Amino acid sequence: MPEGPEVQTIVTALKRCLHKHQISDIHFVSNADRKMLDGSDLDAFRKAVIGQKVVDVKRRGKFIVIQLSSEVNLVIHLLMTGQLLLGDPSMHDSPPRFLRCIFEFTDGQILCIADKSTWVKIQVLRESELNSYAEFLQLGVDVLEESFTPSAFQGLMNRSRIVHSLLLDQTVVSGLGNIYVNECLFLAGIHPGRRANSFSEGEVLALYFSISHVMREALSHGGTTFSDYRAPSGERGRYQDYLKVFKRKGQECYRCGTTIERIAISGRGAFFCPKDQIILGDEKVKALSQGIKSEQGSLYIADAMSSITRANFVFVLIGSSSVGKTTLSRVLKDKVPFLQLVPTFKTRPRRPGEDAGIDSIFLSTDEFSRLKASGEIALSAFIHGHHYGTPINRLRSTLESGQDACIILSPEGAQDLKALMPNTIVIGVEPPDTDIIKQRTLERLDYTDTERRERLGAVIEETHEKGITDFTITSVSPQAVFLDAVNIIYSVRCSTSRLRSDVFEGR
């Protein structure tokens, strides 16, 4: 069945081509009106529609709504195999297969409805009837509309239902089908058999942003075509070329190399990576009791990590002192699936509250020099009288394990890392204005007086250089910065155009 991106692709094309054009005639083939109009009177249908102009074309979930000038709306549901195809009068001579209905327009355009399964339905509704139409009243929040927000989605996840089934329920969220549910769960690292109310805050956000960006990417490629779906131009969708998990049973996971598995959930196929999308403990027992069946008899957990090096991302945070980079990196590490914080070697003294080993490894100057000489430090810098460096082995092991890396660097270090690794994404964290950063610097108790004077003098210079960053976040509040960062991470992970490389160059 066409899902949200496919239906929106059709709606956009129809609106562009048919807006303000007048319907001159309608023909049904082989009494197809009996099923398509669901028993409604054909003469009444023709009288209500012929002679009317197309005022607008909209989407409601998986329904297409063609608004006509007489305040009549054609509500079309394509179901499994329906197609809406636009053309010129030559389509009369070479009609599409499974033709069921033809709309003719005064400018010569023809809109054909083709349907192999003869399930397409057309409903005629007055404008006053739209909002009370039973099918529309049951629709949940639309994943392609502005009403689909993190807070709205969080409210939907407070349920004990299995998430795969929940996301397919159009009364909960509309516009998603099985293809995109599989993709979004994979990108969020969530097993399709998990219960929605078992998710952490980070998992809910990961799933929300996966849905948002997968839908946008699919829409940009005209949807997904495996069999019958076509755009009104007759073109196939192209997003199937970018699917990461759906229908990939037996193939390697793009992230970690583990073999993709398939299970059945309520009669629908769910594809997943048994290493990246795990289900544990009581949840596993509950899932099995609900009829989730493994086709390979496994417990969904890989025994060993793949040795294959994967092309994952390095997210680099840059920005001035006291802008909140360290706080942000720690929250991202704790709440974003598949993201590990790579610590930085530092020769300065440890400050109060710093967690050694998490984001910092403190060394003497001699130890730092020894590691640098042995090639164990990928990048290094001398800032405010101290040495800073990136441990190459920690960075490599993070990426090879199928994780993305997060690291804090100077602008120069970010440039150097980009030269080494094309998969480096630089996120600049900016203050709302320099006065705020100066005030934060003055209030920091972990700085010595000397450090405070040096940092205040360097506030403007430390603000990241334009042109280095791929994305920029304004540090208005910790929660806003976190949401912006997660949004960026998933825009990159879901992108179908960003470069990926399997090679750590020069190592």
Short mmCIF file of C-alpha atoms in Angstrom, two decimals:
data_model
loop_
_atom_site.label_atom_id
_atom_site.label_comp_id
_atom_site.label_asym_id
_atom_site.label_seq_id
_atom_site.Cartn_x
_atom_site.Cartn_y
_atom_site.Cartn_z
CA MET A 1 0.00 0.00 0.00
CA PRO A 2 1.32 3.49 -0.81
CA GLU A 3 2.50 5.10 2.43
CA GLY A 4 2.76 8.77 3.41
CA PRO A 5 5.69 9.73 1.11
CA GLU A 6 4.13 7.98 -1.89
CA VAL A 7 0.71 9.57 -1.38
CA GLN A 8 2.29 13.00 -0.82
CA THR A 9 4.29 12.59 -4.06
CA ILE A 10 1.03 11.91 -5.91
CA VAL A 11 -0.74 14.84 -4.25
CA THR A 12 2.07 17.29 -5.06
CA ALA A 13 2.07 16.25 -8.74
CA LEU A 14 -1.72 16.43 -9.07
CA LYS A 15 -1.84 19.84 -7.44
CA ARG A 16 0.85 21.18 -9.77
CA CYS A 17 -0.77 19.83 -12.94
CA LEU A 18 -4.51 20.06 -12.26
CA HIS A 19 -4.93 23.22 -10.20
CA LYS A 20 -7.70 25.42 -11.72
CA HIS A 21 -8.34 22.94 -14.53
CA GLN A 22 -11.91 21.90 -15.30
CA ILE A 23 -13.23 18.34 -15.50
CA SER A 24 -15.03 17.83 -18.84
CA ASP A 25 -16.00 14.15 -18.64
CA ILE A 26 -15.62 10.90 -16.68
CA HIS A 27 -15.59 7.34 -17.99
CA PHE A 28 -15.58 4.11 -16.01
CA VAL A 29 -14.32 0.90 -17.62
CA SER A 30 -16.29 -2.36 -17.42
CA ASN A 31 -18.67 -1.12 -14.75
CA ALA A 32 -15.78 -0.35 -12.41
CA ASP A 33 -17.92 2.36 -10.81
CA ARG A 34 -19.87 -0.27 -8.92
CA LYS A 35 -16.89 -1.05 -6.72
CA MET A 36 -15.04 2.27 -6.85
CA LEU A 37 -18.06 4.34 -5.85
CA ASP A 38 -19.07 1.70 -3.30
CA GLY A 39 -22.63 1.50 -4.62
CA SER A 40 -23.19 5.26 -4.99
CA ASP A 41 -25.28 6.42 -7.94
CA LEU A 42 -23.14 6.98 -11.07
CA ASP A 43 -25.38 9.70 -12.52
CA ALA A 44 -25.29 11.65 -9.25
CA PHE A 45 -21.50 11.29 -9.17
CA ARG A 46 -21.10 12.61 -12.72
CA LYS A 47 -23.47 15.51 -12.04
CA ALA A 48 -21.54 16.51 -8.90
CA VAL A 49 -18.11 16.37 -10.56
CA ILE A 50 -18.30 17.19 -14.29
CA GLY A 51 -17.86 20.89 -15.01
CA GLN A 52 -16.03 21.57 -11.74
CA LYS A 53 -12.52 23.00 -11.44
CA VAL A 54 -9.81 21.58 -9.21
CA VAL A 55 -9.31 24.06 -6.39
CA ASP A 56 -6.78 22.11 -4.32
CA VAL A 57 -5.32 18.64 -3.76
CA LYS A 58 -4.48 17.55 -0.24
CA ARG A 59 -3.43 14.48 1.70
CA ARG A 60 -5.09 13.08 4.80
CA GLY A 61 -2.98 10.17 6.04
CA LYS A 62 -2.97 7.79 3.07
CA PHE A 63 -6.05 9.40 1.49
CA ILE A 64 -6.00 11.85 -1.47
CA VAL A 65 -8.51 14.70 -1.30
CA ILE A 66 -9.27 16.59 -4.54
CA GLN A 67 -11.20 19.74 -3.69
CA LEU A 68 -13.52 20.99 -6.44
CA SER A 69 -15.02 24.43 -7.04
CA SER A 70 -18.56 23.43 -6.00
CA GLU A 71 -17.34 22.59 -2.48
CA VAL A 72 -17.34 18.93 -3.42
CA ASN A 73 -14.35 16.77 -2.51
CA LEU A 74 -13.22 13.55 -4.13
CA VAL A 75 -11.68 11.37 -1.43
CA ILE A 76 -9.57 8.65 -3.06
CA HIS A 77 -7.93 5.72 -1.30
CA LEU A 78 -5.53 3.75 -3.52
CA LEU A 79 -5.31 0.78 -1.15
CA MET A 80 -2.85 -1.89 -2.34
CA THR A 81 -2.41 -1.50 -6.09
CA GLY A 82 -4.13 1.73 -7.14
CA GLN A 83 -2.40 4.21 -9.46
CA LEU A 84 -3.25 7.77 -10.52
CA LEU A 85 -1.59 8.48 -13.87
CA LEU A 86 -1.54 11.80 -15.73
CA GLY A 87 -1.19 12.14 -19.49
CA ASP A 88 -2.48 13.69 -22.71
CA PRO A 89 -5.19 12.44 -25.17
CA SER A 90 -2.78 9.82 -26.55
CA MET A 91 -3.50 7.78 -23.40
CA HIS A 92 -6.81 6.84 -25.05
CA ASP A 93 -4.83 4.92 -27.67
CA SER A 94 -2.38 3.31 -25.24
CA PRO A 95 -4.13 3.19 -21.87
CA PRO A 96 -2.35 1.87 -18.75
CA ARG A 97 -2.87 -1.73 -17.69
CA PHE A 98 -5.80 -2.37 -15.36
CA LEU A 99 -7.52 0.90 -16.36
CA ARG A 100 -10.66 1.51 -14.30
CA CYS A 101 -11.57 5.18 -14.73
CA ILE A 102 -10.69 8.21 -16.86
CA PHE A 103 -11.09 11.87 -15.88
CA GLU A 104 -10.88 14.22 -18.88
CA PHE A 105 -10.06 17.94 -18.52
CA THR A 106 -10.88 20.82 -20.82
CA ASP A 107 -7.18 21.53 -21.45
CA GLY A 108 -6.70 18.03 -22.85
CA GLN A 109 -5.14 16.42 -19.77
CA ILE A 110 -6.29 12.97 -18.74
CA LEU A 111 -6.18 11.45 -15.27
CA CYS A 112 -6.41 7.67 -15.33
CA ILE A 113 -7.12 5.44 -12.36
CA ALA A 114 -5.58 1.99 -12.78
CA ASP A 115 -5.98 -0.77 -10.22
CA LYS A 116 -4.95 -4.41 -10.57
CA SER A 117 -6.90 -5.47 -7.49
CA THR A 118 -10.04 -3.35 -8.15
CA TRP A 119 -9.95 -2.07 -4.56
CA VAL A 120 -9.60 1.69 -5.14
CA LYS A 121 -12.41 3.67 -3.53
CA ILE A 122 -13.75 7.14 -4.40
CA GLN A 123 -15.99 8.97 -1.96
CA VAL A 124 -17.80 12.25 -2.75
CA LEU A 125 -18.03 14.53 0.28
CA ARG A 126 -19.25 18.07 0.74
CA GLU A 127 -16.85 20.47 2.43
CA SER A 128 -19.02 20.39 5.55
CA GLU A 129 -18.71 16.59 5.69
CA LEU A 130 -14.93 16.32 5.54
CA ASN A 131 -14.15 16.88 9.21
CA SER A 132 -16.83 14.42 10.31
CA TYR A 133 -15.82 11.72 7.81
CA ALA A 134 -15.36 8.55 9.87
CA GLU A 135 -12.05 7.58 8.20
CA PHE A 136 -10.54 10.99 8.97
CA LEU A 137 -11.81 11.08 12.54
CA GLN A 138 -9.84 7.93 13.25
CA LEU A 139 -6.51 9.19 11.88
CA GLY A 140 -3.70 9.72 14.36
CA VAL A 141 -1.04 12.43 14.24
CA ASP A 142 0.40 12.73 10.73
CA VAL A 143 4.15 12.07 10.54
CA LEU A 144 4.54 14.52 7.63
CA GLU A 145 2.74 17.41 9.31
CA GLU A 146 3.91 20.09 11.77
CA SER A 147 1.71 18.55 14.46
CA PHE A 148 4.18 15.65 14.65
CA THR A 149 6.45 16.99 17.40
CA PRO A 150 8.73 15.34 19.98
CA SER A 151 6.28 16.06 22.78
CA ALA A 152 3.30 14.71 20.80
CA PHE A 153 5.24 11.57 19.94
CA GLN A 154 6.33 11.08 23.56
CA GLY A 155 2.66 11.01 24.56
CA LEU A 156 1.93 8.31 22.00
CA MET A 157 4.72 6.08 23.30
CA ASN A 158 3.28 5.81 26.81
CA ARG A 159 1.54 2.57 25.86
CA SER A 160 2.29 -1.09 26.50
CA ARG A 161 1.76 -2.14 22.87
CA ILE A 162 4.54 -3.64 20.77
CA VAL A 163 6.11 -0.73 18.92
CA HIS A 164 6.04 -2.31 15.45
CA SER A 165 2.27 -2.76 15.67
CA LEU A 166 1.75 0.60 17.33
CA LEU A 167 3.48 2.53 14.54
CA LEU A 168 1.45 0.71 11.89
CA ASP A 169 -1.80 1.70 13.60
CA GLN A 170 -3.12 4.65 11.58
CA THR A 171 -5.29 5.73 14.49
CA VAL A 172 -2.10 6.40 16.49
CA VAL A 173 0.26 7.80 13.83
CA SER A 174 -0.79 8.17 10.20
CA GLY A 175 1.37 7.97 7.10
CA LEU A 176 3.66 5.13 8.18
CA GLY A 177 3.59 1.67 6.63
CA ASN A 178 5.66 -1.45 7.14
CA ILE A 179 8.59 -0.37 4.94
CA TYR A 180 9.23 2.85 6.83
CA VAL A 181 8.47 1.40 10.28
CA ASN A 182 11.23 -1.16 9.71
CA GLU A 183 13.68 1.51 8.55
CA CYS A 184 12.93 3.91 11.40
CA LEU A 185 13.25 1.25 14.10
CA PHE A 186 16.58 0.14 12.64
CA LEU A 187 17.98 3.67 12.58
CA ALA A 188 16.83 4.25 16.15
CA GLY A 189 18.35 0.96 17.33
CA ILE A 190 15.03 -0.36 18.65
CA HIS A 191 13.90 -3.96 18.32
CA PRO A 192 10.48 -4.17 16.62
CA GLY A 193 9.22 -6.41 19.42
CA ARG A 194 9.91 -3.87 22.19
CA ARG A 195 7.00 -2.38 24.08
CA ALA A 196 6.63 1.34 23.50
CA ASN A 197 6.43 2.24 27.19
CA SER A 198 9.81 0.58 27.85
CA PHE A 199 11.72 3.26 25.91
CA SER A 200 14.11 5.72 27.47
CA GLU A 201 13.88 9.41 26.64
CA GLY A 202 16.80 9.04 24.26
CA GLU A 203 15.16 6.10 22.44
CA VAL A 204 11.91 8.03 21.99
CA LEU A 205 13.82 10.98 20.51
CA ALA A 206 15.92 8.67 18.34
CA LEU A 207 12.76 7.09 16.94
CA TYR A 208 11.06 10.46 16.50
CA PHE A 209 13.94 11.96 14.52
CA SER A 210 14.40 8.73 12.54
CA ILE A 211 10.77 8.94 11.47
CA SER A 212 11.02 12.64 10.63
CA HIS A 213 14.15 12.33 8.50
CA VAL A 214 13.30 9.01 6.84
CA MET A 215 9.98 10.48 5.71
CA ARG A 216 11.72 13.55 4.27
CA GLU A 217 14.34 11.46 2.50
CA ALA A 218 11.71 9.11 1.06
CA LEU A 219 9.66 12.06 -0.12
CA SER A 220 12.69 13.60 -1.81
CA HIS A 221 13.09 10.37 -3.82
CA GLY A 222 9.44 10.13 -4.85
CA GLY A 223 8.66 7.33 -2.41
CA THR A 224 9.43 3.61 -2.58
CA THR A 225 8.46 1.21 -5.39
CA PHE A 226 8.67 -2.56 -5.05
CA SER A 227 5.74 -3.44 -7.30
CA ASP A 228 2.72 -1.31 -8.20
CA TYR A 229 3.29 2.21 -6.89
CA ARG A 230 3.90 4.88 -9.53
CA ALA A 231 3.97 8.67 -9.43
CA PRO A 232 1.38 10.37 -11.72
CA SER A 233 4.13 10.69 -14.34
CA GLY A 234 4.44 6.90 -14.38
CA GLU A 235 7.86 7.01 -12.70
CA ARG A 236 8.83 4.56 -10.00
CA GLY A 237 9.92 5.75 -6.57
CA ARG A 238 13.65 5.60 -5.87
CA TYR A 239 13.93 5.28 -2.09
CA GLN A 240 14.12 1.48 -2.30
CA ASP A 241 17.71 1.99 -3.44
CA TYR A 242 18.55 3.38 0.02
CA LEU A 243 16.73 0.98 2.35
CA LYS A 244 19.00 -0.25 5.13
CA VAL A 245 17.03 -3.14 6.61
CA PHE A 246 13.67 -3.83 4.92
CA LYS A 247 13.74 -7.02 2.83
CA ARG A 248 17.46 -7.51 3.61
CA LYS A 249 17.12 -10.80 5.53
CA GLY A 250 20.40 -12.74 5.35
CA GLN A 251 22.45 -9.71 4.29
CA GLU A 252 25.01 -7.78 6.37
CA CYS A 253 23.91 -4.93 8.60
CA TYR A 254 25.24 -1.68 7.18
CA ARG A 255 26.24 -0.52 10.64
CA CYS A 256 27.97 -3.53 12.22
CA GLY A 257 28.08 -6.38 9.70
CA THR A 258 25.78 -8.74 11.63
CA THR A 259 23.33 -10.77 9.52
CA ILE A 260 19.88 -9.17 9.25
CA GLU A 261 17.00 -11.33 10.53
CA ARG A 262 13.26 -11.36 9.92
CA ILE A 263 10.47 -12.13 12.37
CA ALA A 264 6.69 -12.04 12.10
CA ILE A 265 4.75 -9.61 14.27
CA SER A 266 0.97 -9.81 13.99
CA GLY A 267 1.38 -11.26 10.52
CA ARG A 268 3.72 -8.53 9.26
CA GLY A 269 7.38 -8.97 8.40
CA ALA A 270 9.79 -7.16 10.70
CA PHE A 271 13.47 -6.95 9.69
CA PHE A 272 16.16 -6.09 12.24
CA CYS A 273 19.80 -6.36 13.21
CA PRO A 274 20.16 -8.77 16.16
CA LYS A 275 23.21 -6.90 17.46
CA ASP A 276 22.00 -3.32 17.15
CA GLN A 277 18.30 -3.91 17.94
CA ILE A 278 18.19 -6.17 20.98
CA ILE A 279 15.33 -7.32 23.17
CA LEU A 280 16.22 -8.55 26.63
CA GLY A 281 14.87 -10.04 29.84
CA ASP A 282 11.16 -9.87 30.62
CA GLU A 283 10.48 -8.04 27.36
CA LYS A 284 11.68 -11.05 25.38
CA VAL A 285 9.34 -13.38 27.25
CA LYS A 286 6.40 -11.01 26.74
CA ALA A 287 7.23 -10.59 23.06
CA LEU A 288 7.28 -14.34 22.47
CA SER A 289 3.98 -14.73 24.30
CA GLN A 290 2.46 -12.16 21.94
CA GLY A 291 3.18 -14.27 18.88
CA ILE A 292 6.46 -12.79 17.71
CA LYS A 293 8.17 -15.67 15.95
CA SER A 294 11.82 -15.85 15.00
CA GLU A 295 12.40 -17.45 11.61
CA GLN A 296 15.91 -18.50 12.62
CA GLY A 297 15.16 -19.70 16.14
CA SER A 298 17.61 -17.26 17.71
CA LEU A 299 17.21 -15.08 20.76
CA TYR A 300 17.92 -12.03 18.60
CA ILE A 301 21.38 -11.36 20.10
CA ALA A 302 24.57 -11.82 18.08
CA ASP A 303 27.28 -13.85 19.82
CA ALA A 304 30.19 -11.79 18.51
CA MET A 305 30.89 -8.48 16.86
CA SER A 306 31.81 -8.39 13.21
CA SER A 307 35.45 -7.69 12.41
CA ILE A 308 34.44 -5.68 9.34
CA THR A 309 35.24 -1.99 9.52
CA ARG A 310 32.04 0.00 9.05
CA ALA A 311 31.55 3.49 7.64
CA ASN A 312 30.09 5.29 10.62
CA PHE A 313 30.28 8.99 11.52
CA VAL A 314 32.42 11.19 13.74
CA PHE A 315 30.44 14.09 15.17
CA VAL A 316 32.81 16.87 16.24
CA LEU A 317 31.70 19.64 18.60
CA ILE A 318 33.55 22.96 18.38
CA GLY A 319 32.93 26.33 19.97
CA SER A 320 34.19 28.78 22.55
CA SER A 321 34.91 27.92 26.17
CA SER A 322 31.90 27.72 28.51
CA VAL A 323 29.44 27.38 25.61
CA GLY A 324 28.35 23.95 26.88
CA LYS A 325 30.18 21.49 24.59
CA THR A 326 31.19 19.10 27.39
CA THR A 327 27.71 19.05 28.92
CA LEU A 328 26.18 18.41 25.51
CA SER A 329 28.61 15.61 24.65
CA ARG A 330 27.88 13.78 27.92
CA VAL A 331 24.11 13.98 27.40
CA LEU A 332 24.44 12.78 23.81
CA LYS A 333 26.56 9.83 24.96
CA ASP A 334 23.96 8.83 27.54
CA LYS A 335 20.84 9.29 25.43
CA VAL A 336 21.61 8.72 21.74
CA PRO A 337 21.85 5.09 20.57
CA PHE A 338 25.04 4.10 18.69
CA LEU A 339 26.96 7.16 19.88
CA GLN A 340 30.14 6.87 21.96
CA LEU A 341 32.11 9.74 23.43
CA VAL A 342 35.80 9.60 22.51
CA PRO A 343 37.85 11.14 25.36
CA THR A 344 40.62 13.67 24.86
CA PHE A 345 44.16 13.32 26.20
CA LYS A 346 44.95 16.40 28.33
CA THR A 347 48.07 17.54 30.15
CA ARG A 348 46.34 20.16 32.26
CA PRO A 349 45.27 19.39 35.86
CA ARG A 350 41.95 17.72 36.38
CA ARG A 351 39.21 20.17 37.35
CA PRO A 352 36.56 19.56 40.04
CA GLY A 353 33.66 17.55 38.63
CA GLU A 354 35.57 16.19 35.64
CA ASP A 355 35.06 12.48 35.09
CA ALA A 356 38.39 10.97 34.08
CA GLY A 357 38.04 8.32 31.40
CA ILE A 358 34.65 9.50 30.11
CA ASP A 359 35.58 12.64 28.23
CA SER A 360 39.11 13.24 29.48
CA ILE A 361 42.28 11.19 30.01
CA PHE A 362 44.83 13.15 32.04
CA LEU A 363 48.51 12.64 31.24
CA SER A 364 51.81 14.15 32.14
CA THR A 365 53.62 16.08 29.43
CA ASP A 366 56.13 13.25 29.10
CA GLU A 367 53.39 10.64 28.71
CA PHE A 368 51.67 12.78 26.08
CA SER A 369 54.92 13.19 24.14
CA ARG A 370 55.58 9.45 24.26
CA LEU A 371 52.10 8.57 22.93
CA LYS A 372 52.37 11.19 20.22
CA ALA A 373 55.74 9.87 19.12
CA SER A 374 54.39 6.31 18.95
CA GLY A 375 51.50 7.37 16.70
CA GLU A 376 48.79 6.75 19.29
CA ILE A 377 47.54 10.36 19.11
CA ALA A 378 45.70 11.20 15.89
CA LEU A 379 45.37 14.94 16.40
CA SER A 380 47.02 17.28 18.86
CA ALA A 381 46.98 20.94 19.81
CA PHE A 382 48.65 23.25 22.33
CA ILE A 383 45.99 25.52 23.88
CA HIS A 384 46.34 27.87 26.85
CA GLY A 385 49.61 26.24 27.88
CA HIS A 386 48.46 22.62 27.74
CA HIS A 387 48.55 19.75 25.27
CA TYR A 388 45.36 18.14 23.94
CA GLY A 389 45.14 15.06 21.71
CA THR A 390 42.77 12.45 20.26
CA PRO A 391 43.48 8.77 21.10
CA ILE A 392 43.56 7.04 17.72
CA ASN A 393 42.81 3.56 19.09
CA ARG A 394 39.68 4.70 20.92
CA LEU A 395 38.42 6.44 17.79
CA ARG A 396 39.11 3.44 15.57
CA SER A 397 37.59 0.89 17.96
CA THR A 398 34.45 2.98 18.32
CA LEU A 399 33.90 3.15 14.57
CA GLU A 400 34.83 -0.49 13.96
CA SER A 401 32.30 -1.64 16.56
CA GLY A 402 29.49 -0.05 14.56
CA GLN A 403 29.17 3.07 16.72
CA ASP A 404 29.32 6.73 15.79
CA ALA A 405 31.91 8.80 17.65
CA CYS A 406 31.45 12.16 19.37
CA ILE A 407 34.50 14.26 20.17
CA ILE A 408 35.31 17.84 21.18
CA LEU A 409 38.02 19.54 19.12
CA SER A 410 39.41 22.94 18.27
CA PRO A 411 38.46 24.39 14.86
CA GLU A 412 41.93 23.48 13.60
CA GLY A 413 41.57 19.93 14.90
CA ALA A 414 38.18 19.62 13.23
CA GLN A 415 39.69 20.67 9.91
CA ASP A 416 42.52 18.16 10.28
CA LEU A 417 40.12 15.32 11.13
CA LYS A 418 37.94 16.16 8.14
CA ALA A 419 40.99 15.83 5.93
CA LEU A 420 41.60 12.36 7.37
CA MET A 421 38.00 11.16 7.55
CA PRO A 422 35.30 12.25 5.08
CA ASN A 423 32.64 11.01 7.51
CA THR A 424 33.47 13.79 9.97
CA ILE A 425 30.53 16.08 10.71
CA VAL A 426 31.40 19.35 12.47
CA ILE A 427 28.75 20.91 14.70
CA GLY A 428 29.44 24.43 15.91
CA VAL A 429 27.94 25.40 19.27
CA GLU A 430 27.48 29.17 19.49
CA PRO A 431 26.36 31.41 22.37
CA PRO A 432 23.39 33.74 21.81
CA ASP A 433 25.94 36.57 22.20
CA THR A 434 29.48 37.01 23.53
CA ASP A 435 28.32 38.78 26.71
CA ILE A 436 26.61 35.58 27.84
CA ILE A 437 29.80 33.57 27.33
CA LYS A 438 31.84 36.16 29.22
CA GLN A 439 29.40 35.96 32.12
CA ARG A 440 29.51 32.14 32.11
CA THR A 441 33.32 32.27 32.12
CA LEU A 442 33.35 34.64 35.08
CA GLU A 443 30.99 32.33 37.01
CA ARG A 444 32.98 29.13 36.42
CA LEU A 445 34.47 27.93 39.70
CA ASP A 446 36.68 25.29 38.05
CA TYR A 447 38.91 27.93 36.41
CA THR A 448 41.86 29.49 38.17
CA ASP A 449 42.11 33.29 38.03
CA THR A 450 44.81 32.99 35.38
CA GLU A 451 42.68 30.61 33.27
CA ARG A 452 39.67 32.89 33.64
CA ARG A 453 41.60 35.91 32.34
CA GLU A 454 42.99 33.89 29.41
CA ARG A 455 39.56 32.50 28.51
CA LEU A 456 37.90 35.90 28.67
CA GLY A 457 40.53 37.29 26.35
CA ALA A 458 39.99 34.51 23.86
CA VAL A 459 36.17 34.43 23.78
CA ILE A 460 35.88 36.08 20.38
CA GLU A 461 38.84 34.22 18.87
CA GLU A 462 37.53 30.84 20.10
CA THR A 463 34.17 31.30 18.45
CA HIS A 464 34.35 28.83 15.60
CA GLU A 465 35.38 29.97 12.16
CA LYS A 466 32.74 30.22 9.46
CA GLY A 467 33.04 27.58 6.78
CA ILE A 468 34.36 24.85 9.07
CA THR A 469 31.01 23.72 10.42
CA ASP A 470 28.44 21.55 8.69
CA PHE A 471 25.78 22.63 11.20
CA THR A 472 25.47 25.34 13.85
CA ILE A 473 23.55 25.28 17.12
CA THR A 474 22.81 28.33 19.25
CA SER A 475 23.22 27.54 22.93
CA VAL A 476 19.96 29.00 24.23
CA SER A 477 19.25 26.27 26.80
CA PRO A 478 20.64 22.78 27.51
CA GLN A 479 17.41 21.07 26.41
CA ALA A 480 17.13 23.08 23.19
CA VAL A 481 20.79 22.40 22.33
CA PHE A 482 20.30 18.69 22.98
CA LEU A 483 17.22 18.47 20.72
CA ASP A 484 18.99 20.39 17.98
CA ALA A 485 22.00 18.09 18.20
CA VAL A 486 19.90 14.90 18.04
CA ASN A 487 18.03 16.35 15.07
CA ILE A 488 21.34 16.97 13.30
CA ILE A 489 22.68 13.50 14.10
CA TYR A 490 19.62 11.83 12.61
CA SER A 491 19.52 14.13 9.61
CA VAL A 492 23.03 12.84 8.84
CA ARG A 493 22.32 9.19 9.63
CA CYS A 494 19.16 9.17 7.49
CA SER A 495 20.62 11.15 4.61
CA THR A 496 20.78 9.42 1.24
CA SER A 497 23.29 11.86 -0.21
CA ARG A 498 26.06 12.34 2.38
CA LEU A 499 29.40 10.69 1.61
CA ARG A 500 30.37 7.56 3.49
CA SER A 501 33.86 6.04 3.46
CA ASP A 502 35.16 2.74 4.81
CA VAL A 503 38.74 3.98 4.91
CA PHE A 504 40.52 5.70 7.79
CA GLU A 505 42.98 7.40 5.56
CA GLY A 506 46.65 7.31 6.41
CA ARG A 507 46.30 4.64 9.14
#
